[in-house]
PDB file of C-alpha atoms in Angstrom:
ATOM      1  CA  MET E   1       0.139   0.231  -0.075  1.00  0.00           C
ATOM      2  CA  THR E   2       1.493   3.468  -1.236  1.00  0.00           C
ATOM      3  CA  THR E   3       0.755   6.688   0.515  1.00  0.00           C
ATOM      4  CA  THR E   4       1.057  10.182  -0.662  1.00  0.00           C
ATOM      5  CA  THR E   5       2.269  13.145   1.264  1.00  0.00           C
ATOM      6  CA  PRO E   6       1.100  16.536   0.585  1.00  0.00           C
ATOM      7  CA  GLU E   7       4.655  17.420  -0.838  1.00  0.00           C
ATOM      8  CA  ALA E   8       4.117  14.810  -3.736  1.00  0.00           C
ATOM      9  CA  VAL E   9       0.737  16.306  -4.534  1.00  0.00           C
ATOM     10  CA  GLU E  10       1.768  19.879  -4.791  1.00  0.00           C
ATOM     11  CA  HIS E  11       4.917  18.868  -6.778  1.00  0.00           C
ATOM     12  CA  PRO E  12       3.045  18.001  -9.667  1.00  0.00           C
ATOM     13  CA  VAL E  13       0.502  21.253  -9.375  1.00  0.00           C
ATOM     14  CA  ARG E  14       3.218  23.420  -9.699  1.00  0.00           C
ATOM     15  CA  LYS E  15       4.558  21.900 -12.914  1.00  0.00           C
ATOM     16  CA  SER E  16       0.989  21.924 -14.708  1.00  0.00           C
ATOM     17  CA  SER E  17       0.870  25.687 -14.067  1.00  0.00           C
ATOM     18  CA  PRO E  18       2.909  27.532 -16.925  1.00  0.00           C
ATOM     19  CA  GLY E  19       1.054  30.828 -16.415  1.00  0.00           C
ATOM     20  CA  ALA E  20       3.114  31.037 -12.932  1.00  0.00           C
ATOM     21  CA  ALA E  21       6.406  30.682 -14.394  1.00  0.00           C
ATOM     22  CA  SER E  22       5.480  33.023 -17.633  1.00  0.00           C
ATOM     23  CA  GLY E  23       4.129  35.725 -16.225  1.00  0.00           C
ATOM     24  CA  PRO E  24       7.158  37.570 -15.134  1.00  0.00           C
ATOM     25  CA  ARG E  25       8.872  36.923 -18.724  1.00  0.00           C
ATOM     26  CA  ARG E  26       5.763  37.937 -20.147  1.00  0.00           C
ATOM     27  CA  ARG E  27       5.762  41.259 -18.273  1.00  0.00           C
ATOM     28  CA  THR E  28       9.449  41.835 -18.943  1.00  0.00           C
ATOM     29  CA  GLY E  29       9.052  41.221 -23.001  1.00  0.00           C
ATOM     30  CA  ARG E  30       6.199  43.581 -22.842  1.00  0.00           C
ATOM     31  CA  ILE E  31       8.205  46.355 -21.060  1.00  0.00           C
ATOM     32  CA  ARG E  32      11.171  45.699 -23.418  1.00  0.00           C
ATOM     33  CA  ARG E  33       8.538  46.039 -26.667  1.00  0.00           C
ATOM     34  CA  ILE E  34       7.000  49.233 -24.870  1.00  0.00           C
ATOM     35  CA  GLY E  35      10.393  50.936 -24.399  1.00  0.00           C
ATOM     36  CA  LEU E  36      12.473  49.885 -27.429  1.00  0.00           C
ATOM     37  CA  PRO E  37      10.539  53.024 -29.727  1.00  0.00           C
ATOM     38  CA  TYR E  38      11.622  55.416 -26.590  1.00  0.00           C
ATOM     39  CA  LEU E  39      15.025  53.867 -26.799  1.00  0.00           C
ATOM     40  CA  LEU E  40      15.245  54.460 -30.575  1.00  0.00           C
ATOM     41  CA  LEU E  41      14.241  58.230 -30.597  1.00  0.00           C
ATOM     42  CA  LEU E  42      16.458  58.628 -27.763  1.00  0.00           C
ATOM     43  CA  PRO E  43      19.338  59.977 -29.955  1.00  0.00           C
ATOM     44  CA  ALA E  44      17.054  61.884 -31.632  1.00  0.00           C
ATOM     45  CA  LEU E  45      15.681  63.838 -28.684  1.00  0.00           C
ATOM     46  CA  ILE E  46      19.424  64.460 -27.456  1.00  0.00           C
ATOM     47  CA  LEU E  47      20.432  65.724 -30.802  1.00  0.00           C
ATOM     48  CA  GLU E  48      17.384  68.086 -30.402  1.00  0.00           C
ATOM     49  CA  LEU E  49      18.025  69.217 -27.183  1.00  0.00           C
ATOM     50  CA  LEU E  50      21.973  69.984 -28.160  1.00  0.00           C
ATOM     51  CA  VAL E  51      20.630  71.785 -31.466  1.00  0.00           C
ATOM     52  CA  HIS E  52      17.574  73.575 -30.268  1.00  0.00           C
ATOM     53  CA  LEU E  53      17.275  73.645 -26.502  1.00  0.00           C
ATOM     54  CA  VAL E  54      20.437  74.570 -25.296  1.00  0.00           C
ATOM     55  CA  PRO E  55      21.213  77.626 -27.483  1.00  0.00           C
ATOM     56  CA  MET E  56      17.643  78.759 -26.941  1.00  0.00           C
ATOM     57  CA  VAL E  57      18.396  78.510 -23.061  1.00  0.00           C
ATOM     58  CA  ILE E  58      21.651  80.472 -23.712  1.00  0.00           C
ATOM     59  CA  GLY E  59      20.086  82.908 -25.730  1.00  0.00           C
ATOM     60  CA  ILE E  60      17.591  83.750 -22.805  1.00  0.00           C
ATOM     61  CA  VAL E  61      20.515  83.974 -20.520  1.00  0.00           C
ATOM     62  CA  MET E  62      22.624  86.512 -22.819  1.00  0.00           C
ATOM     63  CA  SER E  63      19.474  88.969 -23.205  1.00  0.00           C
ATOM     64  CA  PHE E  64      19.988  89.710 -19.330  1.00  0.00           C
ATOM     65  CA  LYS E  65      23.691  90.567 -19.931  1.00  0.00           C
ATOM     66  CA  GLU E  66      25.114  93.651 -21.193  1.00  0.00           C
ATOM     67  CA  LEU E  67      26.739  91.528 -23.919  1.00  0.00           C
ATOM     68  CA  THR E  68      28.591  93.901 -26.497  1.00  0.00           C
ATOM     69  CA  GLN E  69      31.721  93.412 -28.896  1.00  0.00           C
ATOM     70  CA  PHE E  70      33.897  93.602 -25.442  1.00  0.00           C
ATOM     71  CA  TYR E  71      32.910  90.616 -23.470  1.00  0.00           C
ATOM     72  CA  ILE E  72      32.822  88.796 -26.927  1.00  0.00           C
ATOM     73  CA  ARG E  73      35.846  86.447 -25.695  1.00  0.00           C
ATOM     74  CA  ASP E  74      34.393  85.334 -22.682  1.00  0.00           C
ATOM     75  CA  TRP E  75      30.659  86.609 -22.332  1.00  0.00           C
ATOM     76  CA  GLY E  76      29.953  84.907 -19.056  1.00  0.00           C
ATOM     77  CA  THR E  77      31.656  87.807 -17.845  1.00  0.00           C
ATOM     78  CA  ALA E  78      29.453  90.234 -19.085  1.00  0.00           C
ATOM     79  CA  PRO E  79      27.721  92.089 -16.230  1.00  0.00           C
ATOM     80  CA  TRP E  80      24.129  91.499 -15.764  1.00  0.00           C
ATOM     81  CA  SER E  81      21.805  94.193 -16.907  1.00  0.00           C
ATOM     82  CA  GLY E  82      18.347  92.587 -15.721  1.00  0.00           C
ATOM     83  CA  PHE E  83      15.718  93.909 -17.864  1.00  0.00           C
ATOM     84  CA  ASP E  84      17.470  96.919 -19.216  1.00  0.00           C
ATOM     85  CA  ASN E  85      17.523  95.380 -22.615  1.00  0.00           C
ATOM     86  CA  TYR E  86      13.522  94.767 -22.636  1.00  0.00           C
ATOM     87  CA  ARG E  87      12.769  97.567 -21.702  1.00  0.00           C
ATOM     88  CA  MET E  88      15.045  99.428 -24.420  1.00  0.00           C
ATOM     89  CA  SER E  89      13.730  97.282 -26.885  1.00  0.00           C
ATOM     90  CA  VAL E  90       9.921  97.911 -25.760  1.00  0.00           C
ATOM     91  CA  ASP E  91      10.484 101.653 -25.442  1.00  0.00           C
ATOM     92  CA  PHE E  92       8.916 102.796 -28.649  1.00  0.00           C
ATOM     93  CA  ASP E  93       9.658 106.269 -27.993  1.00  0.00           C
ATOM     94  CA  ALA E  94      13.392 105.859 -28.352  1.00  0.00           C
ATOM     95  CA  PRO E  95      15.089 105.091 -31.497  1.00  0.00           C
ATOM     96  CA  VAL E  96      15.923 101.405 -30.808  1.00  0.00           C
ATOM     97  CA  GLY E  97      12.483 100.476 -29.875  1.00  0.00           C
ATOM     98  CA  GLU E  98      10.929 102.976 -32.583  1.00  0.00           C
ATOM     99  CA  ALA E  99      12.927 100.965 -35.302  1.00  0.00           C
ATOM    100  CA  LEU E 100      12.060  97.552 -33.934  1.00  0.00           C
ATOM    101  CA  LEU E 101       8.047  98.434 -34.137  1.00  0.00           C
ATOM    102  CA  HIS E 102       8.416  99.594 -37.562  1.00  0.00           C
ATOM    103  CA  SER E 103       9.916  96.321 -38.066  1.00  0.00           C
ATOM    104  CA  PHE E 104       7.315  94.588 -36.659  1.00  0.00           C
ATOM    105  CA  PHE E 105       4.522  95.843 -38.627  1.00  0.00           C
ATOM    106  CA  VAL E 106       6.604  95.531 -41.921  1.00  0.00           C
ATOM    107  CA  THR E 107       7.121  91.917 -40.648  1.00  0.00           C
ATOM    108  CA  VAL E 108       3.147  91.396 -39.798  1.00  0.00           C
ATOM    109  CA  GLY E 109       1.993  93.150 -43.140  1.00  0.00           C
ATOM    110  CA  PHE E 110       4.580  91.025 -45.341  1.00  0.00           C
ATOM    111  CA  THR E 111       3.302  87.846 -43.595  1.00  0.00           C
ATOM    112  CA  LEU E 112      -0.333  88.528 -43.955  1.00  0.00           C
ATOM    113  CA  LEU E 113      -0.188  89.293 -47.791  1.00  0.00           C
ATOM    114  CA  SER E 114       2.486  86.344 -48.189  1.00  0.00           C
ATOM    115  CA  VAL E 115       0.645  83.723 -46.303  1.00  0.00           C
ATOM    116  CA  GLY E 116      -2.783  84.814 -47.989  1.00  0.00           C
ATOM    117  CA  LEU E 117      -1.505  84.890 -51.518  1.00  0.00           C
ATOM    118  CA  CYS E 118       0.252  81.420 -50.914  1.00  0.00           C
ATOM    119  CA  TRP E 119      -2.942  79.467 -49.878  1.00  0.00           C
ATOM    120  CA  LEU E 120      -5.011  81.215 -52.525  1.00  0.00           C
ATOM    121  CA  ILE E 121      -2.713  80.726 -55.188  1.00  0.00           C
ATOM    122  CA  GLY E 122      -1.621  76.958 -53.925  1.00  0.00           C
ATOM    123  CA  THR E 123      -5.635  76.286 -53.064  1.00  0.00           C
ATOM    124  CA  ALA E 124      -6.766  77.332 -56.650  1.00  0.00           C
ATOM    125  CA  ALA E 125      -3.735  75.174 -58.740  1.00  0.00           C
ATOM    126  CA  ALA E 126      -4.346  72.126 -56.327  1.00  0.00           C
ATOM    127  CA  ILE E 127      -8.401  72.165 -57.437  1.00  0.00           C
ATOM    128  CA  PHE E 128      -7.749  73.069 -60.773  1.00  0.00           C
ATOM    129  CA  MET E 129      -5.395  69.863 -60.923  1.00  0.00           C
ATOM    130  CA  GLN E 130      -7.912  67.577 -59.698  1.00  0.00           C
ATOM    131  CA  ASP E 131      -9.537  67.252 -63.441  1.00  0.00           C
ATOM    132  CA  THR E 132      -7.871  64.749 -65.361  1.00  0.00           C
ATOM    133  CA  PHE E 133      -6.262  66.092 -68.662  1.00  0.00           C
ATOM    134  CA  ARG E 134      -3.156  65.335 -70.896  1.00  0.00           C
ATOM    135  CA  GLY E 135       0.044  66.795 -69.239  1.00  0.00           C
ATOM    136  CA  ARG E 136      -1.216  66.994 -65.780  1.00  0.00           C
ATOM    137  CA  GLY E 137       1.730  65.041 -64.546  1.00  0.00           C
ATOM    138  CA  LEU E 138       4.156  67.212 -65.815  1.00  0.00           C
ATOM    139  CA  LEU E 139       2.320  70.266 -64.543  1.00  0.00           C
ATOM    140  CA  ARG E 140       2.336  68.946 -61.126  1.00  0.00           C
ATOM    141  CA  ALA E 141       6.062  68.434 -61.555  1.00  0.00           C
ATOM    142  CA  LEU E 142       6.752  72.041 -62.686  1.00  0.00           C
ATOM    143  CA  PHE E 143       4.650  73.456 -59.996  1.00  0.00           C
ATOM    144  CA  LEU E 144       6.804  72.036 -57.366  1.00  0.00           C
ATOM    145  CA  VAL E 145       9.853  73.155 -58.640  1.00  0.00           C
ATOM    146  CA  PRO E 146       9.958  76.471 -56.718  1.00  0.00           C
ATOM    147  CA  TYR E 147       9.530  74.739 -53.168  1.00  0.00           C
ATOM    148  CA  ALA E 148      12.199  72.110 -54.774  1.00  0.00           C
ATOM    149  CA  LEU E 149      15.316  74.572 -55.588  1.00  0.00           C
ATOM    150  CA  PRO E 150      17.676  75.554 -52.920  1.00  0.00           C
ATOM    151  CA  VAL E 151      16.577  79.050 -51.443  1.00  0.00           C
ATOM    152  CA  TYR E 152      20.019  80.595 -52.255  1.00  0.00           C
ATOM    153  CA  ALA E 153      20.112  79.481 -55.619  1.00  0.00           C
ATOM    154  CA  ALA E 154      16.464  80.543 -56.129  1.00  0.00           C
ATOM    155  CA  VAL E 155      16.874  83.801 -54.565  1.00  0.00           C
ATOM    156  CA  ILE E 156      20.096  85.015 -56.159  1.00  0.00           C
ATOM    157  CA  THR E 157      18.246  84.448 -59.631  1.00  0.00           C
ATOM    158  CA  TRP E 158      15.743  86.418 -58.613  1.00  0.00           C
ATOM    159  CA  VAL E 159      18.613  89.086 -57.985  1.00  0.00           C
ATOM    160  CA  PHE E 160      19.569  89.105 -61.107  1.00  0.00           C
ATOM    161  CA  MET E 161      16.201  89.425 -62.821  1.00  0.00           C
ATOM    162  CA  PHE E 162      15.488  92.649 -60.278  1.00  0.00           C
ATOM    163  CA  GLN E 163      18.467  94.161 -61.849  1.00  0.00           C
ATOM    164  CA  HIS E 164      17.951  97.872 -62.792  1.00  0.00           C
ATOM    165  CA  ASP E 165      19.794  98.022 -65.975  1.00  0.00           C
ATOM    166  CA  ASN E 166      19.772  94.473 -67.266  1.00  0.00           C
ATOM    167  CA  GLY E 167      16.994  92.553 -65.021  1.00  0.00           C
ATOM    168  CA  LEU E 168      14.449  90.180 -66.792  1.00  0.00           C
ATOM    169  CA  VAL E 169      11.415  92.078 -64.674  1.00  0.00           C
ATOM    170  CA  ASN E 170      12.341  95.554 -66.329  1.00  0.00           C
ATOM    171  CA  HIS E 171      12.973  94.226 -69.539  1.00  0.00           C
ATOM    172  CA  VAL E 172       9.005  92.685 -69.579  1.00  0.00           C
ATOM    173  CA  LEU E 173       7.823  95.350 -67.603  1.00  0.00           C
ATOM    174  CA  HIS E 174       9.800  98.860 -69.430  1.00  0.00           C
ATOM    175  CA  ASP E 175      10.964  97.292 -72.547  1.00  0.00           C
ATOM    176  CA  GLN E 176       8.470  94.832 -73.845  1.00  0.00           C
ATOM    177  CA  LEU E 177       4.843  95.485 -72.165  1.00  0.00           C
ATOM    178  CA  HIS E 178       5.854  99.732 -71.422  1.00  0.00           C
ATOM    179  CA  LEU E 179       3.670  99.651 -68.092  1.00  0.00           C
ATOM    180  CA  THR E 180       6.417 101.908 -66.624  1.00  0.00           C
ATOM    181  CA  ASP E 181       7.561 105.115 -67.813  1.00  0.00           C
ATOM    182  CA  LYS E 182      11.399 104.102 -66.447  1.00  0.00           C
ATOM    183  CA  PRO E 183      13.210 101.397 -65.363  1.00  0.00           C
ATOM    184  CA  SER E 184      12.375 100.815 -61.665  1.00  0.00           C
ATOM    185  CA  PHE E 185      14.901  99.967 -58.832  1.00  0.00           C
ATOM    186  CA  TRP E 186      13.475  96.565 -57.121  1.00  0.00           C
ATOM    187  CA  LEU E 187      16.168  96.212 -54.649  1.00  0.00           C
ATOM    188  CA  ILE E 188      15.916  99.569 -52.862  1.00  0.00           C
ATOM    189  CA  GLY E 189      13.460 101.735 -51.995  1.00  0.00           C
ATOM    190  CA  ASP E 190       9.764 101.170 -51.295  1.00  0.00           C
ATOM    191  CA  ASN E 191       9.662  98.668 -54.203  1.00  0.00           C
ATOM    192  CA  SER E 192      11.702  96.182 -52.359  1.00  0.00           C
ATOM    193  CA  PHE E 193       8.721  95.187 -50.103  1.00  0.00           C
ATOM    194  CA  TRP E 194       7.038  93.999 -53.434  1.00  0.00           C
ATOM    195  CA  ALA E 195      10.218  92.633 -54.505  1.00  0.00           C
ATOM    196  CA  LEU E 196      10.646  90.600 -51.271  1.00  0.00           C
ATOM    197  CA  LEU E 197       6.879  89.547 -51.683  1.00  0.00           C
ATOM    198  CA  THR E 198       6.929  88.200 -55.068  1.00  0.00           C
ATOM    199  CA  VAL E 199       9.931  86.122 -53.903  1.00  0.00           C
ATOM    200  CA  SER E 200       8.457  84.799 -51.081  1.00  0.00           C
ATOM    201  CA  VAL E 201       5.084  84.126 -52.660  1.00  0.00           C
ATOM    202  CA  TRP E 202       7.032  82.547 -55.833  1.00  0.00           C
ATOM    203  CA  LYS E 203       8.874  80.243 -53.353  1.00  0.00           C
ATOM    204  CA  GLY E 204       6.079  79.461 -50.696  1.00  0.00           C
ATOM    205  CA  TRP E 205       2.740  78.792 -52.894  1.00  0.00           C
ATOM    206  CA  PRO E 206       3.976  75.421 -54.171  1.00  0.00           C
ATOM    207  CA  PHE E 207       4.058  74.079 -50.576  1.00  0.00           C
ATOM    208  CA  ALA E 208       0.414  75.168 -50.140  1.00  0.00           C
ATOM    209  CA  PHE E 209      -0.523  73.460 -53.316  1.00  0.00           C
ATOM    210  CA  LEU E 210       1.022  70.285 -52.313  1.00  0.00           C
ATOM    211  CA  ILE E 211      -0.777  70.219 -48.988  1.00  0.00           C
ATOM    212  CA  VAL E 212      -3.943  71.114 -50.294  1.00  0.00           C
ATOM    213  CA  MET E 213      -3.789  68.696 -53.342  1.00  0.00           C
ATOM    214  CA  ALA E 214      -3.060  65.896 -50.563  1.00  0.00           C
ATOM    215  CA  GLY E 215      -5.838  66.899 -48.562  1.00  0.00           C
ATOM    216  CA  LEU E 216      -8.309  66.985 -51.955  1.00  0.00           C
ATOM    217  CA  GLN E 217      -7.660  63.266 -52.063  1.00  0.00           C
ATOM    218  CA  ASN E 218      -9.628  62.448 -49.157  1.00  0.00           C
ATOM    219  CA  ILE E 219     -12.797  64.195 -50.358  1.00  0.00           C
ATOM    220  CA  PRO E 220     -14.933  61.437 -51.717  1.00  0.00           C
ATOM    221  CA  ARG E 221     -15.763  61.987 -55.521  1.00  0.00           C
ATOM    222  CA  GLU E 222     -19.514  60.794 -55.185  1.00  0.00           C
ATOM    223  CA  LEU E 223     -19.952  64.587 -53.228  1.00  0.00           C
ATOM    224  CA  TYR E 224     -19.040  66.151 -56.198  1.00  0.00           C
ATOM    225  CA  GLU E 225     -21.260  64.134 -58.444  1.00  0.00           C
ATOM    226  CA  ALA E 226     -24.576  64.197 -56.126  1.00  0.00           C
ATOM    227  CA  ALA E 227     -23.765  67.944 -56.405  1.00  0.00           C
ATOM    228  CA  ALA E 228     -23.728  68.169 -59.576  1.00  0.00           C
ATOM    229  CA  LEU E 229     -27.022  66.272 -59.969  1.00  0.00           C
ATOM    230  CA  ASP E 230     -28.700  69.037 -57.918  1.00  0.00           C
ATOM    231  CA  GLY E 231     -27.519  71.597 -60.013  1.00  0.00           C
ATOM    232  CA  ALA E 232     -24.828  72.978 -58.023  1.00  0.00           C
ATOM    233  CA  GLY E 233     -22.212  74.751 -60.193  1.00  0.00           C
ATOM    234  CA  VAL E 234     -18.539  74.720 -59.870  1.00  0.00           C
ATOM    235  CA  TRP E 235     -18.278  77.584 -57.534  1.00  0.00           C
ATOM    236  CA  GLN E 236     -20.911  76.263 -55.165  1.00  0.00           C
ATOM    237  CA  GLN E 237     -19.117  72.910 -55.213  1.00  0.00           C
ATOM    238  CA  ILE E 238     -16.204  74.568 -54.332  1.00  0.00           C
ATOM    239  CA  ARG E 239     -17.772  76.922 -51.465  1.00  0.00           C
ATOM    240  CA  ARG E 240     -20.127  74.140 -50.057  1.00  0.00           C
ATOM    241  CA  ILE E 241     -17.838  70.805 -50.243  1.00  0.00           C
ATOM    242  CA  THR E 242     -14.486  71.698 -50.898  1.00  0.00           C
ATOM    243  CA  LEU E 243     -13.196  74.547 -48.810  1.00  0.00           C
ATOM    244  CA  PRO E 244     -15.541  72.856 -45.536  1.00  0.00           C
ATOM    245  CA  SER E 245     -13.721  69.416 -46.321  1.00  0.00           C
ATOM    246  CA  LEU E 246     -10.183  71.208 -46.388  1.00  0.00           C
ATOM    247  CA  ARG E 247     -10.913  73.191 -43.316  1.00  0.00           C
ATOM    248  CA  PRO E 248      -8.596  70.897 -41.055  1.00  0.00           C
ATOM    249  CA  VAL E 249      -5.656  71.048 -43.556  1.00  0.00           C
ATOM    250  CA  ASN E 250      -6.011  74.879 -43.784  1.00  0.00           C
ATOM    251  CA  GLN E 251      -6.059  74.997 -40.341  1.00  0.00           C
ATOM    252  CA  VAL E 252      -2.566  73.630 -40.088  1.00  0.00           C
ATOM    253  CA  LEU E 253      -1.422  74.681 -43.427  1.00  0.00           C
ATOM    254  CA  VAL E 254      -2.031  78.674 -42.618  1.00  0.00           C
ATOM    255  CA  LEU E 255      -0.162  77.995 -39.135  1.00  0.00           C
ATOM    256  CA  VAL E 256       2.768  76.503 -40.560  1.00  0.00           C
ATOM    257  CA  LEU E 257       3.301  79.446 -43.341  1.00  0.00           C
ATOM    258  CA  PHE E 258       2.650  81.672 -40.994  1.00  0.00           C
ATOM    259  CA  LEU E 259       5.497  80.686 -38.406  1.00  0.00           C
ATOM    260  CA  TRP E 260       7.870  80.141 -41.529  1.00  0.00           C
ATOM    261  CA  THR E 261       7.189  83.565 -42.998  1.00  0.00           C
ATOM    262  CA  PHE E 262       7.282  85.433 -40.006  1.00  0.00           C
ATOM    263  CA  ASN E 263      10.855  83.720 -39.309  1.00  0.00           C
ATOM    264  CA  ASP E 264      12.170  84.058 -42.312  1.00  0.00           C
ATOM    265  CA  PHE E 265      15.360  85.166 -42.702  1.00  0.00           C
ATOM    266  CA  ASN E 266      17.337  83.327 -45.474  1.00  0.00           C
ATOM    267  CA  THR E 267      15.177  85.038 -48.508  1.00  0.00           C
ATOM    268  CA  PRO E 268      15.488  88.485 -46.992  1.00  0.00           C
ATOM    269  CA  TYR E 269      19.278  88.705 -46.224  1.00  0.00           C
ATOM    270  CA  VAL E 270      20.228  86.800 -49.736  1.00  0.00           C
ATOM    271  CA  LEU E 271      17.916  89.178 -51.618  1.00  0.00           C
ATOM    272  CA  PHE E 272      19.154  92.399 -49.922  1.00  0.00           C
ATOM    273  CA  GLY E 273      22.375  91.457 -47.984  1.00  0.00           C
ATOM    274  CA  LYS E 274      22.950  92.925 -44.506  1.00  0.00           C
ATOM    275  CA  ALA E 275      21.532  96.006 -44.654  1.00  0.00           C
ATOM    276  CA  ALA E 276      17.744  95.592 -45.815  1.00  0.00           C
ATOM    277  CA  PRO E 277      15.820  98.492 -47.066  1.00  0.00           C
ATOM    278  CA  GLU E 278      13.391 100.342 -44.578  1.00  0.00           C
ATOM    279  CA  ALA E 279      10.347  99.355 -46.534  1.00  0.00           C
ATOM    280  CA  ALA E 280      11.355  95.520 -46.409  1.00  0.00           C
ATOM    281  CA  ASP E 281      12.952  95.382 -43.053  1.00  0.00           C
ATOM    282  CA  LEU E 282      11.860  92.147 -41.819  1.00  0.00           C
ATOM    283  CA  ILE E 283      12.222  91.602 -37.540  1.00  0.00           C
ATOM    284  CA  SER E 284      14.832  88.629 -38.280  1.00  0.00           C
ATOM    285  CA  VAL E 285      16.820  90.925 -40.360  1.00  0.00           C
ATOM    286  CA  HIS E 286      16.620  93.551 -37.831  1.00  0.00           C
ATOM    287  CA  ILE E 287      17.292  91.294 -34.879  1.00  0.00           C
ATOM    288  CA  TYR E 288      20.247  90.055 -37.107  1.00  0.00           C
ATOM    289  CA  GLN E 289      21.806  93.835 -37.465  1.00  0.00           C
ATOM    290  CA  ALA E 290      21.124  94.494 -33.813  1.00  0.00           C
ATOM    291  CA  SER E 291      23.354  91.164 -32.899  1.00  0.00           C
ATOM    292  CA  PHE E 292      25.950  91.072 -35.445  1.00  0.00           C
ATOM    293  CA  VAL E 293      26.086  94.462 -36.868  1.00  0.00           C
ATOM    294  CA  THR E 294      26.321  96.761 -34.372  1.00  0.00           C
ATOM    295  CA  TRP E 295      27.540  94.006 -31.728  1.00  0.00           C
ATOM    296  CA  ASN E 296      24.681  94.599 -29.215  1.00  0.00           C
ATOM    297  CA  PHE E 297      24.073  91.140 -28.546  1.00  0.00           C
ATOM    298  CA  GLY E 298      22.214  91.485 -25.580  1.00  0.00           C
ATOM    299  CA  THR E 299      19.440  93.803 -27.180  1.00  0.00           C
ATOM    300  CA  GLY E 300      19.637  91.431 -29.992  1.00  0.00           C
ATOM    301  CA  SER E 301      18.775  88.037 -27.275  1.00  0.00           C
ATOM    302  CA  ALA E 302      15.909  90.524 -26.039  1.00  0.00           C
ATOM    303  CA  MET E 303      14.238  90.769 -29.295  1.00  0.00           C
ATOM    304  CA  SER E 304      14.570  87.479 -29.878  1.00  0.00           C
ATOM    305  CA  VAL E 305      13.079  86.461 -26.878  1.00  0.00           C
ATOM    306  CA  LEU E 306       9.933  88.713 -27.220  1.00  0.00           C
ATOM    307  CA  LEU E 307       9.556  87.334 -31.093  1.00  0.00           C
ATOM    308  CA  LEU E 308       9.440  83.807 -29.311  1.00  0.00           C
ATOM    309  CA  LEU E 309       6.919  84.924 -26.761  1.00  0.00           C
ATOM    310  CA  PHE E 310       4.809  86.926 -29.776  1.00  0.00           C
ATOM    311  CA  LEU E 311       4.730  83.427 -31.934  1.00  0.00           C
ATOM    312  CA  LEU E 312       3.832  81.101 -29.275  1.00  0.00           C
ATOM    313  CA  LEU E 313       0.891  83.571 -27.998  1.00  0.00           C
ATOM    314  CA  VAL E 314      -0.237  83.848 -31.631  1.00  0.00           C
ATOM    315  CA  THR E 315      -0.120  79.985 -32.013  1.00  0.00           C
ATOM    316  CA  GLY E 316      -1.579  79.422 -28.613  1.00  0.00           C
ATOM    317  CA  VAL E 317      -4.536  81.721 -29.532  1.00  0.00           C
ATOM    318  CA  TYR E 318      -4.863  80.568 -32.834  1.00  0.00           C
ATOM    319  CA  LEU E 319      -4.915  76.736 -31.848  1.00  0.00           C
ATOM    320  CA  ALA E 320      -7.474  77.737 -29.155  1.00  0.00           C
ATOM    321  CA  LEU E 321      -9.894  79.351 -31.885  1.00  0.00           C
ATOM    322  CA  THR E 322      -9.439  76.669 -34.442  1.00  0.00           C
ATOM    323  CA  SER E 323     -10.380  74.155 -31.601  1.00  0.00           C
ATOM    324  CA  ARG E 324     -13.051  76.025 -30.281  1.00  0.00           C
ATOM    325  CA  GLY E 325     -14.609  76.443 -33.752  1.00  0.00           C
ATOM    326  CA  ARG E 326     -13.938  72.670 -34.514  1.00  0.00           C
ATOM    327  CA  ARG E 327     -15.906  71.954 -31.593  1.00  0.00           C
ATOM    328  CA  ALA E 328     -18.742  74.237 -32.231  1.00  0.00           C
ATOM    329  CA  ALA E 329     -18.969  72.468 -36.044  1.00  0.00           C
ATOM    330  CA  ASP E 330     -18.990  69.038 -34.574  1.00  0.00           C
ATOM    331  CA  VAL E 331     -21.898  69.961 -32.453  1.00  0.00           C
TER     332      VAL E 331
END
């Protein structure tokens, strides 16, 4: 007669429960799977900190220092000035503040016109490209050429075209079309604003065209067919179907174009050089002149911080308004 002890009874029970042993392994594997994407993103995050956030923090520190050309060798020894640089920048009765305010208004006007024209031309071209016709693929590729060209090569080409004596613009407007009494100076005076706007729109509208064209692919063709059967014309279809369907795309597009245009430095710098005309004195070039031409890095850093705060404020208000409008439309 054989007897079984409690240990002998419990031993096979432990062997027959695989979940008890595989539980920790399963949790370890889940942790590894969840942590692997963050581990892969870690080098990019570190590089982002080094490239963007660290200079941003250093610029904020510099804005509170009396940093001039005398302290460039060791800027850490520059004396603290507190908020003096900010007071000087926003004192609109003084020359520095008055010049910054003028540059701000020029930048606002330039940005509104550029963003509006880029969106209008890009949207019109994207809607036009929805119809099938011969050569549509080639025309799409040609539309994207200004966006694909390097900024410096494209803007330098425009510099030659805007030349007073032998530029293509004056040759067409004055010599061929006779629209002007005499050749115009496009890179100095009041005309510099319109020259800068032309280059900015020429360079920026293909991006709007690309984004809007991608958004149009998500609109069902059945909506247009049903609207056509109901007697809706082309303009009614655009107003009632296309533009409402593109509202989420346009909200992001307008914000991106606004930030890019307001911060644009390459276009005016290559077009006019270090000293931009007063009519085309964008705030990005103005801050550059305050920092690297007059060698007052403290004031230039304070202007940069003020520009950052303004863009953050505008972005926050814009996102709040668009999200509220989106919720109202959903209700």
